[in-house]
């Protein structure tokens, strides 16, 4: 009888030890779970703040060395351009954008799908960076003769949006004439298709003929 009673303190001590170990395991498991949840939340915030890369930057470049950023046709933006004479002896440029938003000044220099700026070129020479769809082009950029006015889309990191090796752009041909009032239009060079021609009266000493054209993607149709 005395022997059976002598084992009771040992059994109580064993149960207390097991209970303490169980509490420790629960505490450790809860701490690990909280730590994991916190790390997952931080990673989620980082992913939301840093958009995934868009398209593929390839070796082809524009005239100034800006590399092309290739995207699939279904993900690509599009641009159209219209140029008309203005009453103040300048030219009114208007862009039509599809699946594209112009970034405000101060935007982060990173590529985001459907965002960026449009750059305006006259005969291949850069004229302006556009963050709005309307622009007044000075007549000094279009002396007498035919000129090609091109709007091309860029990402905010400076890369050129492109599809199948062609930049996403649209070109309007305009002709400015001298006092004689004669107008003429030069043919397009290269394989770019010609769109609908739009004629309009010009300010004094200017006669206009515009023809829109674009890169030969999207099924070979001009923007």
mmCIF file with all atom_site columns, C-alpha atoms in Angstrom:
data_model
loop_
_atom_site.group_PDB
_atom_site.id
_atom_site.type_symbol
_atom_site.label_atom_id
_atom_site.label_alt_id
_atom_site.label_comp_id
_atom_site.label_asym_id
_atom_site.label_entity_id
_atom_site.label_seq_id
_atom_site.pdbx_PDB_ins_code
_atom_site.Cartn_x
_atom_site.Cartn_y
_atom_site.Cartn_z
_atom_site.occupancy
_atom_site.B_iso_or_equiv
_atom_site.pdbx_formal_charge
_atom_site.auth_seq_id
_atom_site.auth_comp_id
_atom_site.auth_asym_id
_atom_site.auth_atom_id
_atom_site.pdbx_PDB_model_num
ATOM 1   C CA . UNK A 1 1   ? 0.000  0.000  0.000    1.00 0.00 ? 1   UNK A CA 1
ATOM 2   C CA . UNK A 1 2   ? 2.766  2.328  0.897    1.00 0.00 ? 2   UNK A CA 1
ATOM 3   C CA . UNK A 1 3   ? 4.539  1.485  -2.345   1.00 0.00 ? 3   UNK A CA 1
ATOM 4   C CA . UNK A 1 4   ? 1.470  2.426  -4.446   1.00 0.00 ? 4   UNK A CA 1
ATOM 5   C CA . UNK A 1 5   ? 1.118  5.777  -2.692   1.00 0.00 ? 5   UNK A CA 1
ATOM 6   C CA . UNK A 1 6   ? 4.791  6.577  -3.170   1.00 0.00 ? 6   UNK A CA 1
ATOM 7   C CA . UNK A 1 7   ? 4.316  6.759  -6.950   1.00 0.00 ? 7   UNK A CA 1
ATOM 8   C CA . UNK A 1 8   ? 1.644  9.465  -6.871   1.00 0.00 ? 8   UNK A CA 1
ATOM 9   C CA . UNK A 1 9   ? 4.031  12.477 -6.617   1.00 0.00 ? 9   UNK A CA 1
ATOM 10  C CA . UNK A 1 10  ? 5.987  11.205 -9.630   1.00 0.00 ? 10  UNK A CA 1
ATOM 11  C CA . UNK A 1 11  ? 2.884  10.851 -11.738  1.00 0.00 ? 11  UNK A CA 1
ATOM 12  C CA . UNK A 1 12  ? 1.730  14.354 -10.840  1.00 0.00 ? 12  UNK A CA 1
ATOM 13  C CA . UNK A 1 13  ? 5.116  15.766 -11.796  1.00 0.00 ? 13  UNK A CA 1
ATOM 14  C CA . UNK A 1 14  ? 5.007  13.969 -15.165  1.00 0.00 ? 14  UNK A CA 1
ATOM 15  C CA . UNK A 1 15  ? 1.535  15.322 -15.981  1.00 0.00 ? 15  UNK A CA 1
ATOM 16  C CA . UNK A 1 16  ? 2.653  18.853 -15.106  1.00 0.00 ? 16  UNK A CA 1
ATOM 17  C CA . UNK A 1 17  ? 5.680  18.542 -17.383  1.00 0.00 ? 17  UNK A CA 1
ATOM 18  C CA . UNK A 1 18  ? 3.551  17.333 -20.306  1.00 0.00 ? 18  UNK A CA 1
ATOM 19  C CA . UNK A 1 19  ? 1.087  20.155 -19.826  1.00 0.00 ? 19  UNK A CA 1
ATOM 20  C CA . UNK A 1 20  ? 3.907  22.712 -19.833  1.00 0.00 ? 20  UNK A CA 1
ATOM 21  C CA . UNK A 1 21  ? 5.360  21.244 -23.037  1.00 0.00 ? 21  UNK A CA 1
ATOM 22  C CA . UNK A 1 22  ? 1.944  21.403 -24.713  1.00 0.00 ? 22  UNK A CA 1
ATOM 23  C CA . UNK A 1 23  ? 1.618  25.096 -23.836  1.00 0.00 ? 23  UNK A CA 1
ATOM 24  C CA . UNK A 1 24  ? 5.076  25.800 -25.264  1.00 0.00 ? 24  UNK A CA 1
ATOM 25  C CA . UNK A 1 25  ? 4.199  24.044 -28.528  1.00 0.00 ? 25  UNK A CA 1
ATOM 26  C CA . UNK A 1 26  ? 1.013  26.056 -28.864  1.00 0.00 ? 26  UNK A CA 1
ATOM 27  C CA . UNK A 1 27  ? 2.844  29.313 -28.235  1.00 0.00 ? 27  UNK A CA 1
ATOM 28  C CA . UNK A 1 28  ? 5.556  28.514 -30.765  1.00 0.00 ? 28  UNK A CA 1
ATOM 29  C CA . UNK A 1 29  ? 3.034  27.470 -33.405  1.00 0.00 ? 29  UNK A CA 1
ATOM 30  C CA . UNK A 1 30  ? 1.045  30.641 -32.944  1.00 0.00 ? 30  UNK A CA 1
ATOM 31  C CA . UNK A 1 31  ? 4.164  32.820 -33.213  1.00 0.00 ? 31  UNK A CA 1
ATOM 32  C CA . UNK A 1 32  ? 5.247  31.096 -36.415  1.00 0.00 ? 32  UNK A CA 1
ATOM 33  C CA . UNK A 1 33  ? 1.790  31.492 -37.875  1.00 0.00 ? 33  UNK A CA 1
ATOM 34  C CA . UNK A 1 34  ? 1.731  35.214 -37.109  1.00 0.00 ? 34  UNK A CA 1
ATOM 35  C CA . UNK A 1 35  ? 5.172  35.635 -38.601  1.00 0.00 ? 35  UNK A CA 1
ATOM 36  C CA . UNK A 1 36  ? 4.116  33.875 -41.790  1.00 0.00 ? 36  UNK A CA 1
ATOM 37  C CA . UNK A 1 37  ? 1.001  35.983 -42.155  1.00 0.00 ? 37  UNK A CA 1
ATOM 38  C CA . UNK A 1 38  ? 3.025  39.169 -41.731  1.00 0.00 ? 38  UNK A CA 1
ATOM 39  C CA . UNK A 1 39  ? 5.577  38.102 -44.357  1.00 0.00 ? 39  UNK A CA 1
ATOM 40  C CA . UNK A 1 40  ? 2.820  37.181 -46.812  1.00 0.00 ? 40  UNK A CA 1
ATOM 41  C CA . UNK A 1 41  ? 1.175  40.570 -46.345  1.00 0.00 ? 41  UNK A CA 1
ATOM 42  C CA . UNK A 1 42  ? 4.456  42.409 -46.917  1.00 0.00 ? 42  UNK A CA 1
ATOM 43  C CA . UNK A 1 43  ? 5.115  40.390 -50.087  1.00 0.00 ? 43  UNK A CA 1
ATOM 44  C CA . UNK A 1 44  ? 1.611  41.165 -51.338  1.00 0.00 ? 44  UNK A CA 1
ATOM 45  C CA . UNK A 1 45  ? 2.172  44.880 -50.819  1.00 0.00 ? 45  UNK A CA 1
ATOM 46  C CA . UNK A 1 46  ? 5.493  44.723 -52.682  1.00 0.00 ? 46  UNK A CA 1
ATOM 47  C CA . UNK A 1 47  ? 3.855  42.940 -55.600  1.00 0.00 ? 47  UNK A CA 1
ATOM 48  C CA . UNK A 1 48  ? 1.103  45.532 -55.796  1.00 0.00 ? 48  UNK A CA 1
ATOM 49  C CA . UNK A 1 49  ? 3.598  48.405 -55.656  1.00 0.00 ? 49  UNK A CA 1
ATOM 50  C CA . UNK A 1 50  ? 5.895  46.906 -58.332  1.00 0.00 ? 50  UNK A CA 1
ATOM 51  C CA . UNK A 1 51  ? 4.019  45.869 -61.483  1.00 0.00 ? 51  UNK A CA 1
ATOM 52  C CA . UNK A 1 52  ? 5.324  42.834 -63.310  1.00 0.00 ? 52  UNK A CA 1
ATOM 53  C CA . UNK A 1 53  ? 7.441  43.409 -66.442  1.00 0.00 ? 53  UNK A CA 1
ATOM 54  C CA . UNK A 1 54  ? 5.438  44.250 -69.559  1.00 0.00 ? 54  UNK A CA 1
ATOM 55  C CA . UNK A 1 55  ? 6.325  42.726 -72.906  1.00 0.00 ? 55  UNK A CA 1
ATOM 56  C CA . UNK A 1 56  ? 9.882  41.985 -73.973  1.00 0.00 ? 56  UNK A CA 1
ATOM 57  C CA . UNK A 1 57  ? 12.640 44.515 -74.560  1.00 0.00 ? 57  UNK A CA 1
ATOM 58  C CA . UNK A 1 58  ? 14.399 43.554 -77.806  1.00 0.00 ? 58  UNK A CA 1
ATOM 59  C CA . UNK A 1 59  ? 17.494 44.742 -79.628  1.00 0.00 ? 59  UNK A CA 1
ATOM 60  C CA . UNK A 1 60  ? 15.757 46.902 -82.240  1.00 0.00 ? 60  UNK A CA 1
ATOM 61  C CA . UNK A 1 61  ? 15.797 50.644 -81.574  1.00 0.00 ? 61  UNK A CA 1
ATOM 62  C CA . UNK A 1 62  ? 14.380 53.884 -82.910  1.00 0.00 ? 62  UNK A CA 1
ATOM 63  C CA . UNK A 1 63  ? 16.452 56.652 -84.497  1.00 0.00 ? 63  UNK A CA 1
ATOM 64  C CA . UNK A 1 64  ? 17.684 57.837 -81.095  1.00 0.00 ? 64  UNK A CA 1
ATOM 65  C CA . UNK A 1 65  ? 18.619 54.413 -79.748  1.00 0.00 ? 65  UNK A CA 1
ATOM 66  C CA . UNK A 1 66  ? 15.505 53.777 -77.637  1.00 0.00 ? 66  UNK A CA 1
ATOM 67  C CA . UNK A 1 67  ? 14.892 50.027 -77.564  1.00 0.00 ? 67  UNK A CA 1
ATOM 68  C CA . UNK A 1 68  ? 11.614 48.456 -78.659  1.00 0.00 ? 68  UNK A CA 1
ATOM 69  C CA . UNK A 1 69  ? 9.311  46.844 -76.105  1.00 0.00 ? 69  UNK A CA 1
ATOM 70  C CA . UNK A 1 70  ? 7.468  44.075 -77.921  1.00 0.00 ? 70  UNK A CA 1
ATOM 71  C CA . UNK A 1 71  ? 3.928  43.211 -76.817  1.00 0.00 ? 71  UNK A CA 1
ATOM 72  C CA . UNK A 1 72  ? 1.295  40.913 -78.247  1.00 0.00 ? 72  UNK A CA 1
ATOM 73  C CA . UNK A 1 73  ? -1.158 42.444 -80.670  1.00 0.00 ? 73  UNK A CA 1
ATOM 74  C CA . UNK A 1 74  ? -4.100 41.944 -78.319  1.00 0.00 ? 74  UNK A CA 1
ATOM 75  C CA . UNK A 1 75  ? -2.216 43.745 -75.523  1.00 0.00 ? 75  UNK A CA 1
ATOM 76  C CA . UNK A 1 76  ? -0.822 46.563 -77.662  1.00 0.00 ? 76  UNK A CA 1
ATOM 77  C CA . UNK A 1 77  ? -2.024 50.182 -77.572  1.00 0.00 ? 77  UNK A CA 1
ATOM 78  C CA . UNK A 1 78  ? -2.851 52.126 -80.724  1.00 0.00 ? 78  UNK A CA 1
ATOM 79  C CA . UNK A 1 79  ? -2.662 55.734 -81.904  1.00 0.00 ? 79  UNK A CA 1
ATOM 80  C CA . UNK A 1 80  ? -4.114 57.799 -84.740  1.00 0.00 ? 80  UNK A CA 1
ATOM 81  C CA . UNK A 1 81  ? -3.114 61.343 -85.754  1.00 0.00 ? 81  UNK A CA 1
ATOM 82  C CA . UNK A 1 82  ? -4.905 64.216 -87.487  1.00 0.00 ? 82  UNK A CA 1
ATOM 83  C CA . UNK A 1 83  ? -3.180 67.453 -88.523  1.00 0.00 ? 83  UNK A CA 1
ATOM 84  C CA . UNK A 1 84  ? -5.113 70.536 -89.626  1.00 0.00 ? 84  UNK A CA 1
ATOM 85  C CA . UNK A 1 85  ? -4.100 74.185 -90.208  1.00 0.00 ? 85  UNK A CA 1
ATOM 86  C CA . UNK A 1 86  ? -4.962 76.605 -87.391  1.00 0.00 ? 86  UNK A CA 1
ATOM 87  C CA . UNK A 1 87  ? -5.982 80.249 -87.630  1.00 0.00 ? 87  UNK A CA 1
ATOM 88  C CA . UNK A 1 88  ? -2.853 81.468 -85.817  1.00 0.00 ? 88  UNK A CA 1
ATOM 89  C CA . UNK A 1 89  ? -0.551 80.261 -88.635  1.00 0.00 ? 89  UNK A CA 1
ATOM 90  C CA . UNK A 1 90  ? 0.218  77.059 -86.743  1.00 0.00 ? 90  UNK A CA 1
ATOM 91  C CA . UNK A 1 91  ? -0.925 73.467 -87.204  1.00 0.00 ? 91  UNK A CA 1
ATOM 92  C CA . UNK A 1 92  ? -3.404 71.720 -84.948  1.00 0.00 ? 92  UNK A CA 1
ATOM 93  C CA . UNK A 1 93  ? -2.365 68.160 -84.042  1.00 0.00 ? 93  UNK A CA 1
ATOM 94  C CA . UNK A 1 94  ? -4.896 65.805 -82.486  1.00 0.00 ? 94  UNK A CA 1
ATOM 95  C CA . UNK A 1 95  ? -4.248 62.234 -81.348  1.00 0.00 ? 95  UNK A CA 1
ATOM 96  C CA . UNK A 1 96  ? -6.739 59.398 -81.031  1.00 0.00 ? 96  UNK A CA 1
ATOM 97  C CA . UNK A 1 97  ? -5.641 56.800 -78.483  1.00 0.00 ? 97  UNK A CA 1
ATOM 98  C CA . UNK A 1 98  ? -6.855 53.255 -77.965  1.00 0.00 ? 98  UNK A CA 1
ATOM 99  C CA . UNK A 1 99  ? -5.978 51.199 -74.881  1.00 0.00 ? 99  UNK A CA 1
ATOM 100 C CA . UNK A 1 100 ? -3.457 53.863 -73.894  1.00 0.00 ? 100 UNK A CA 1
ATOM 101 C CA . UNK A 1 101 ? -3.297 56.648 -71.306  1.00 0.00 ? 101 UNK A CA 1
ATOM 102 C CA . UNK A 1 102 ? -0.823 59.512 -71.335  1.00 0.00 ? 102 UNK A CA 1
ATOM 103 C CA . UNK A 1 103 ? 1.163  59.699 -68.106  1.00 0.00 ? 103 UNK A CA 1
ATOM 104 C CA . UNK A 1 104 ? 1.359  62.978 -66.184  1.00 0.00 ? 104 UNK A CA 1
ATOM 105 C CA . UNK A 1 105 ? 4.642  64.781 -65.646  1.00 0.00 ? 105 UNK A CA 1
ATOM 106 C CA . UNK A 1 106 ? 6.673  63.211 -62.860  1.00 0.00 ? 106 UNK A CA 1
ATOM 107 C CA . UNK A 1 107 ? 5.509  59.651 -63.548  1.00 0.00 ? 107 UNK A CA 1
ATOM 108 C CA . UNK A 1 108 ? 7.894  56.894 -62.431  1.00 0.00 ? 108 UNK A CA 1
ATOM 109 C CA . UNK A 1 109 ? 10.329 55.843 -65.169  1.00 0.00 ? 109 UNK A CA 1
ATOM 110 C CA . UNK A 1 110 ? 8.971  52.314 -65.476  1.00 0.00 ? 110 UNK A CA 1
ATOM 111 C CA . UNK A 1 111 ? 6.985  50.456 -68.096  1.00 0.00 ? 111 UNK A CA 1
ATOM 112 C CA . UNK A 1 112 ? 3.312  49.995 -67.245  1.00 0.00 ? 112 UNK A CA 1
ATOM 113 C CA . UNK A 1 113 ? 0.874  48.372 -69.667  1.00 0.00 ? 113 UNK A CA 1
ATOM 114 C CA . UNK A 1 114 ? -1.156 50.935 -71.592  1.00 0.00 ? 114 UNK A CA 1
ATOM 115 C CA . UNK A 1 115 ? 0.698  53.943 -70.166  1.00 0.00 ? 115 UNK A CA 1
ATOM 116 C CA . UNK A 1 116 ? 3.396  56.341 -71.330  1.00 0.00 ? 116 UNK A CA 1
ATOM 117 C CA . UNK A 1 117 ? 3.830  59.353 -73.592  1.00 0.00 ? 117 UNK A CA 1
ATOM 118 C CA . UNK A 1 118 ? 3.515  60.172 -77.275  1.00 0.00 ? 118 UNK A CA 1
ATOM 119 C CA . UNK A 1 119 ? 6.428  61.754 -79.081  1.00 0.00 ? 119 UNK A CA 1
ATOM 120 C CA . UNK A 1 120 ? 5.867  63.940 -82.125  1.00 0.00 ? 120 UNK A CA 1
ATOM 121 C CA . UNK A 1 121 ? 8.243  63.851 -85.095  1.00 0.00 ? 121 UNK A CA 1
ATOM 122 C CA . UNK A 1 122 ? 8.357  65.929 -88.266  1.00 0.00 ? 122 UNK A CA 1
ATOM 123 C CA . UNK A 1 123 ? 10.266 64.237 -91.075  1.00 0.00 ? 123 UNK A CA 1
ATOM 124 C CA . UNK A 1 124 ? 11.920 61.987 -88.487  1.00 0.00 ? 124 UNK A CA 1
ATOM 125 C CA . UNK A 1 125 ? 13.097 64.845 -86.255  1.00 0.00 ? 125 UNK A CA 1
ATOM 126 C CA . UNK A 1 126 ? 11.752 64.975 -82.674  1.00 0.00 ? 126 UNK A CA 1
ATOM 127 C CA . UNK A 1 127 ? 9.571  68.003 -82.010  1.00 0.00 ? 127 UNK A CA 1
ATOM 128 C CA . UNK A 1 128 ? 7.673  67.443 -78.747  1.00 0.00 ? 128 UNK A CA 1
ATOM 129 C CA . UNK A 1 129 ? 6.785  65.039 -75.939  1.00 0.00 ? 129 UNK A CA 1
ATOM 130 C CA . UNK A 1 130 ? 3.017  64.922 -75.613  1.00 0.00 ? 130 UNK A CA 1
ATOM 131 C CA . UNK A 1 131 ? 1.118  64.276 -72.386  1.00 0.00 ? 131 UNK A CA 1
ATOM 132 C CA . UNK A 1 132 ? -2.171 65.504 -73.856  1.00 0.00 ? 132 UNK A CA 1
ATOM 133 C CA . UNK A 1 133 ? -3.974 64.524 -77.042  1.00 0.00 ? 133 UNK A CA 1
ATOM 134 C CA . UNK A 1 134 ? -3.824 68.027 -78.582  1.00 0.00 ? 134 UNK A CA 1
ATOM 135 C CA . UNK A 1 135 ? -0.824 70.102 -79.635  1.00 0.00 ? 135 UNK A CA 1
ATOM 136 C CA . UNK A 1 136 ? -0.119 73.248 -81.678  1.00 0.00 ? 136 UNK A CA 1
ATOM 137 C CA . UNK A 1 137 ? 2.747  72.742 -84.102  1.00 0.00 ? 137 UNK A CA 1
ATOM 138 C CA . UNK A 1 138 ? 4.700  75.834 -85.054  1.00 0.00 ? 138 UNK A CA 1
ATOM 139 C CA . UNK A 1 139 ? 4.816  76.677 -88.770  1.00 0.00 ? 139 UNK A CA 1
ATOM 140 C CA . UNK A 1 140 ? 8.615  76.900 -88.562  1.00 0.00 ? 140 UNK A CA 1
ATOM 141 C CA . UNK A 1 141 ? 8.681  73.098 -88.396  1.00 0.00 ? 141 UNK A CA 1
ATOM 142 C CA . UNK A 1 142 ? 6.772  72.787 -91.692  1.00 0.00 ? 142 UNK A CA 1
ATOM 143 C CA . UNK A 1 143 ? 8.275  75.096 -94.330  1.00 0.00 ? 143 UNK A CA 1
ATOM 144 C CA . UNK A 1 144 ? 7.131  74.953 -97.936  1.00 0.00 ? 144 UNK A CA 1
ATOM 145 C CA . UNK A 1 145 ? 6.820  71.388 -99.171  1.00 0.00 ? 145 UNK A CA 1
ATOM 146 C CA . UNK A 1 146 ? 5.473  68.040 -97.997  1.00 0.00 ? 146 UNK A CA 1
ATOM 147 C CA . UNK A 1 147 ? 6.221  66.804 -94.493  1.00 0.00 ? 147 UNK A CA 1
ATOM 148 C CA . UNK A 1 148 ? 5.534  63.649 -92.498  1.00 0.00 ? 148 UNK A CA 1
ATOM 149 C CA . UNK A 1 149 ? 4.145  64.267 -88.994  1.00 0.00 ? 149 UNK A CA 1
ATOM 150 C CA . UNK A 1 150 ? 4.395  61.143 -86.836  1.00 0.00 ? 150 UNK A CA 1
ATOM 151 C CA . UNK A 1 151 ? 3.072  60.324 -83.364  1.00 0.00 ? 151 UNK A CA 1
ATOM 152 C CA . UNK A 1 152 ? 4.819  57.368 -81.705  1.00 0.00 ? 152 UNK A CA 1
ATOM 153 C CA . UNK A 1 153 ? 4.006  55.774 -78.344  1.00 0.00 ? 153 UNK A CA 1
ATOM 154 C CA . UNK A 1 154 ? 6.658  55.272 -75.652  1.00 0.00 ? 154 UNK A CA 1
ATOM 155 C CA . UNK A 1 155 ? 6.600  53.694 -72.212  1.00 0.00 ? 155 UNK A CA 1
ATOM 156 C CA . UNK A 1 156 ? 7.606  55.856 -69.252  1.00 0.00 ? 156 UNK A CA 1
ATOM 157 C CA . UNK A 1 157 ? 10.996 54.125 -69.103  1.00 0.00 ? 157 UNK A CA 1
ATOM 158 C CA . UNK A 1 158 ? 11.821 55.387 -72.603  1.00 0.00 ? 158 UNK A CA 1
ATOM 159 C CA . UNK A 1 159 ? 11.238 52.144 -74.503  1.00 0.00 ? 159 UNK A CA 1
ATOM 160 C CA . UNK A 1 160 ? 9.133  52.152 -77.682  1.00 0.00 ? 160 UNK A CA 1
ATOM 161 C CA . UNK A 1 161 ? 5.880  50.204 -77.708  1.00 0.00 ? 161 UNK A CA 1
ATOM 162 C CA . UNK A 1 162 ? 6.097  47.808 -80.660  1.00 0.00 ? 162 UNK A CA 1
ATOM 163 C CA . UNK A 1 163 ? 4.270  44.906 -82.308  1.00 0.00 ? 163 UNK A CA 1
ATOM 164 C CA . UNK A 1 164 ? 6.003  42.413 -84.634  1.00 0.00 ? 164 UNK A CA 1
ATOM 165 C CA . UNK A 1 165 ? 9.103  44.589 -84.886  1.00 0.00 ? 165 UNK A CA 1
ATOM 166 C CA . UNK A 1 166 ? 7.175  47.752 -85.828  1.00 0.00 ? 166 UNK A CA 1
ATOM 167 C CA . UNK A 1 167 ? 6.738  50.755 -83.509  1.00 0.00 ? 167 UNK A CA 1
ATOM 168 C CA . UNK A 1 168 ? 3.209  51.718 -82.520  1.00 0.00 ? 168 UNK A CA 1
ATOM 169 C CA . UNK A 1 169 ? 2.832  54.981 -84.438  1.00 0.00 ? 169 UNK A CA 1
ATOM 170 C CA . UNK A 1 170 ? 0.720  56.880 -86.949  1.00 0.00 ? 170 UNK A CA 1
ATOM 171 C CA . UNK A 1 171 ? 1.768  59.410 -89.600  1.00 0.00 ? 171 UNK A CA 1
ATOM 172 C CA . UNK A 1 172 ? -0.052 62.237 -91.389  1.00 0.00 ? 172 UNK A CA 1
ATOM 173 C CA . UNK A 1 173 ? 1.412  63.792 -94.560  1.00 0.00 ? 173 UNK A CA 1
ATOM 174 C CA . UNK A 1 174 ? 0.908  67.547 -94.881  1.00 0.00 ? 174 UNK A CA 1
ATOM 175 C CA . UNK A 1 175 ? 1.892  69.942 -97.670  1.00 0.00 ? 175 UNK A CA 1
ATOM 176 C CA . UNK A 1 176 ? 2.583  73.647 -97.149  1.00 0.00 ? 176 UNK A CA 1
ATOM 177 C CA . UNK A 1 177 ? 2.768  75.832 -100.253 1.00 0.00 ? 177 UNK A CA 1
ATOM 178 C CA . UNK A 1 178 ? 4.098  79.293 -101.022 1.00 0.00 ? 178 UNK A CA 1
ATOM 179 C CA . UNK A 1 179 ? 2.346  82.395 -102.396 1.00 0.00 ? 179 UNK A CA 1
ATOM 180 C CA . UNK A 1 180 ? 1.502  80.634 -105.657 1.00 0.00 ? 180 UNK A CA 1
ATOM 181 C CA . UNK A 1 181 ? -1.076 78.541 -103.789 1.00 0.00 ? 181 UNK A CA 1
ATOM 182 C CA . UNK A 1 182 ? -0.135 75.306 -105.552 1.00 0.00 ? 182 UNK A CA 1
ATOM 183 C CA . UNK A 1 183 ? -0.392 72.142 -103.511 1.00 0.00 ? 183 UNK A CA 1
ATOM 184 C CA . UNK A 1 184 ? 1.242  68.805 -103.969 1.00 0.00 ? 184 UNK A CA 1
ATOM 185 C CA . UNK A 1 185 ? 1.565  65.503 -102.151 1.00 0.00 ? 185 UNK A CA 1
ATOM 186 C CA . UNK A 1 186 ? 4.544  63.204 -102.251 1.00 0.00 ? 186 UNK A CA 1
ATOM 187 C CA . UNK A 1 187 ? 3.993  59.432 -102.394 1.00 0.00 ? 187 UNK A CA 1
ATOM 188 C CA . UNK A 1 188 ? 4.554  57.309 -99.302  1.00 0.00 ? 188 UNK A CA 1
ATOM 189 C CA . UNK A 1 189 ? 7.814  55.450 -98.976  1.00 0.00 ? 189 UNK A CA 1
ATOM 190 C CA . UNK A 1 190 ? 8.055  51.887 -97.707  1.00 0.00 ? 190 UNK A CA 1
ATOM 191 C CA . UNK A 1 191 ? 5.312  49.306 -97.293  1.00 0.00 ? 191 UNK A CA 1
ATOM 192 C CA . UNK A 1 192 ? 3.075  51.395 -95.064  1.00 0.00 ? 192 UNK A CA 1
ATOM 193 C CA . UNK A 1 193 ? -0.547 51.443 -96.271  1.00 0.00 ? 193 UNK A CA 1
ATOM 194 C CA . UNK A 1 194 ? -2.251 54.706 -97.113  1.00 0.00 ? 194 UNK A CA 1
ATOM 195 C CA . UNK A 1 195 ? -5.430 55.793 -95.337  1.00 0.00 ? 195 UNK A CA 1
ATOM 196 C CA . UNK A 1 196 ? -8.157 58.220 -96.348  1.00 0.00 ? 196 UNK A CA 1
ATOM 197 C CA . UNK A 1 197 ? -7.006 61.623 -97.638  1.00 0.00 ? 197 UNK A CA 1
ATOM 198 C CA . UNK A 1 198 ? -8.493 64.700 -95.986  1.00 0.00 ? 198 UNK A CA 1
ATOM 199 C CA . UNK A 1 199 ? -8.286 68.096 -97.698  1.00 0.00 ? 199 UNK A CA 1
ATOM 200 C CA . UNK A 1 200 ? -8.839 71.485 -96.020  1.00 0.00 ? 200 UNK A CA 1
ATOM 201 C CA . UNK A 1 201 ? -8.308 75.176 -96.704  1.00 0.00 ? 201 UNK A CA 1
ATOM 202 C CA . UNK A 1 202 ? -5.185 76.650 -95.168  1.00 0.00 ? 202 UNK A CA 1
ATOM 203 C CA . UNK A 1 203 ? -4.275 79.985 -93.624  1.00 0.00 ? 203 UNK A CA 1
ATOM 204 C CA . UNK A 1 204 ? -2.810 82.545 -96.058  1.00 0.00 ? 204 UNK A CA 1
ATOM 205 C CA . UNK A 1 205 ? 0.023  81.137 -98.167  1.00 0.00 ? 205 UNK A CA 1
ATOM 206 C CA . UNK A 1 206 ? -0.661 77.593 -96.902  1.00 0.00 ? 206 UNK A CA 1
ATOM 207 C CA . UNK A 1 207 ? -2.471 74.787 -98.674  1.00 0.00 ? 207 UNK A CA 1
ATOM 208 C CA . UNK A 1 208 ? -2.960 71.481 -96.934  1.00 0.00 ? 208 UNK A CA 1
ATOM 209 C CA . UNK A 1 209 ? -3.345 67.889 -98.005  1.00 0.00 ? 209 UNK A CA 1
ATOM 210 C CA . UNK A 1 210 ? -3.141 65.214 -95.336  1.00 0.00 ? 210 UNK A CA 1
ATOM 211 C CA . UNK A 1 211 ? -2.988 61.468 -95.646  1.00 0.00 ? 211 UNK A CA 1
ATOM 212 C CA . UNK A 1 212 ? -2.961 59.246 -92.581  1.00 0.00 ? 212 UNK A CA 1
ATOM 213 C CA . UNK A 1 213 ? -0.832 56.162 -92.423  1.00 0.00 ? 213 UNK A CA 1
ATOM 214 C CA . UNK A 1 214 ? 0.328  53.782 -89.728  1.00 0.00 ? 214 UNK A CA 1
ATOM 215 C CA . UNK A 1 215 ? 2.489  50.757 -89.103  1.00 0.00 ? 215 UNK A CA 1
ATOM 216 C CA . UNK A 1 216 ? 1.374  47.722 -91.157  1.00 0.00 ? 216 UNK A CA 1
ATOM 217 C CA . UNK A 1 217 ? 0.164  45.733 -88.173  1.00 0.00 ? 217 UNK A CA 1
ATOM 218 C CA . UNK A 1 218 ? -3.384 45.085 -86.948  1.00 0.00 ? 218 UNK A CA 1
ATOM 219 C CA . UNK A 1 219 ? -4.262 43.185 -90.111  1.00 0.00 ? 219 UNK A CA 1
ATOM 220 C CA . UNK A 1 220 ? -2.547 45.663 -92.442  1.00 0.00 ? 220 UNK A CA 1
ATOM 221 C CA . UNK A 1 221 ? -4.960 48.529 -91.748  1.00 0.00 ? 221 UNK A CA 1
ATOM 222 C CA . UNK A 1 222 ? -3.876 52.070 -91.004  1.00 0.00 ? 222 UNK A CA 1
ATOM 223 C CA . UNK A 1 223 ? -4.912 53.619 -87.713  1.00 0.00 ? 223 UNK A CA 1
#
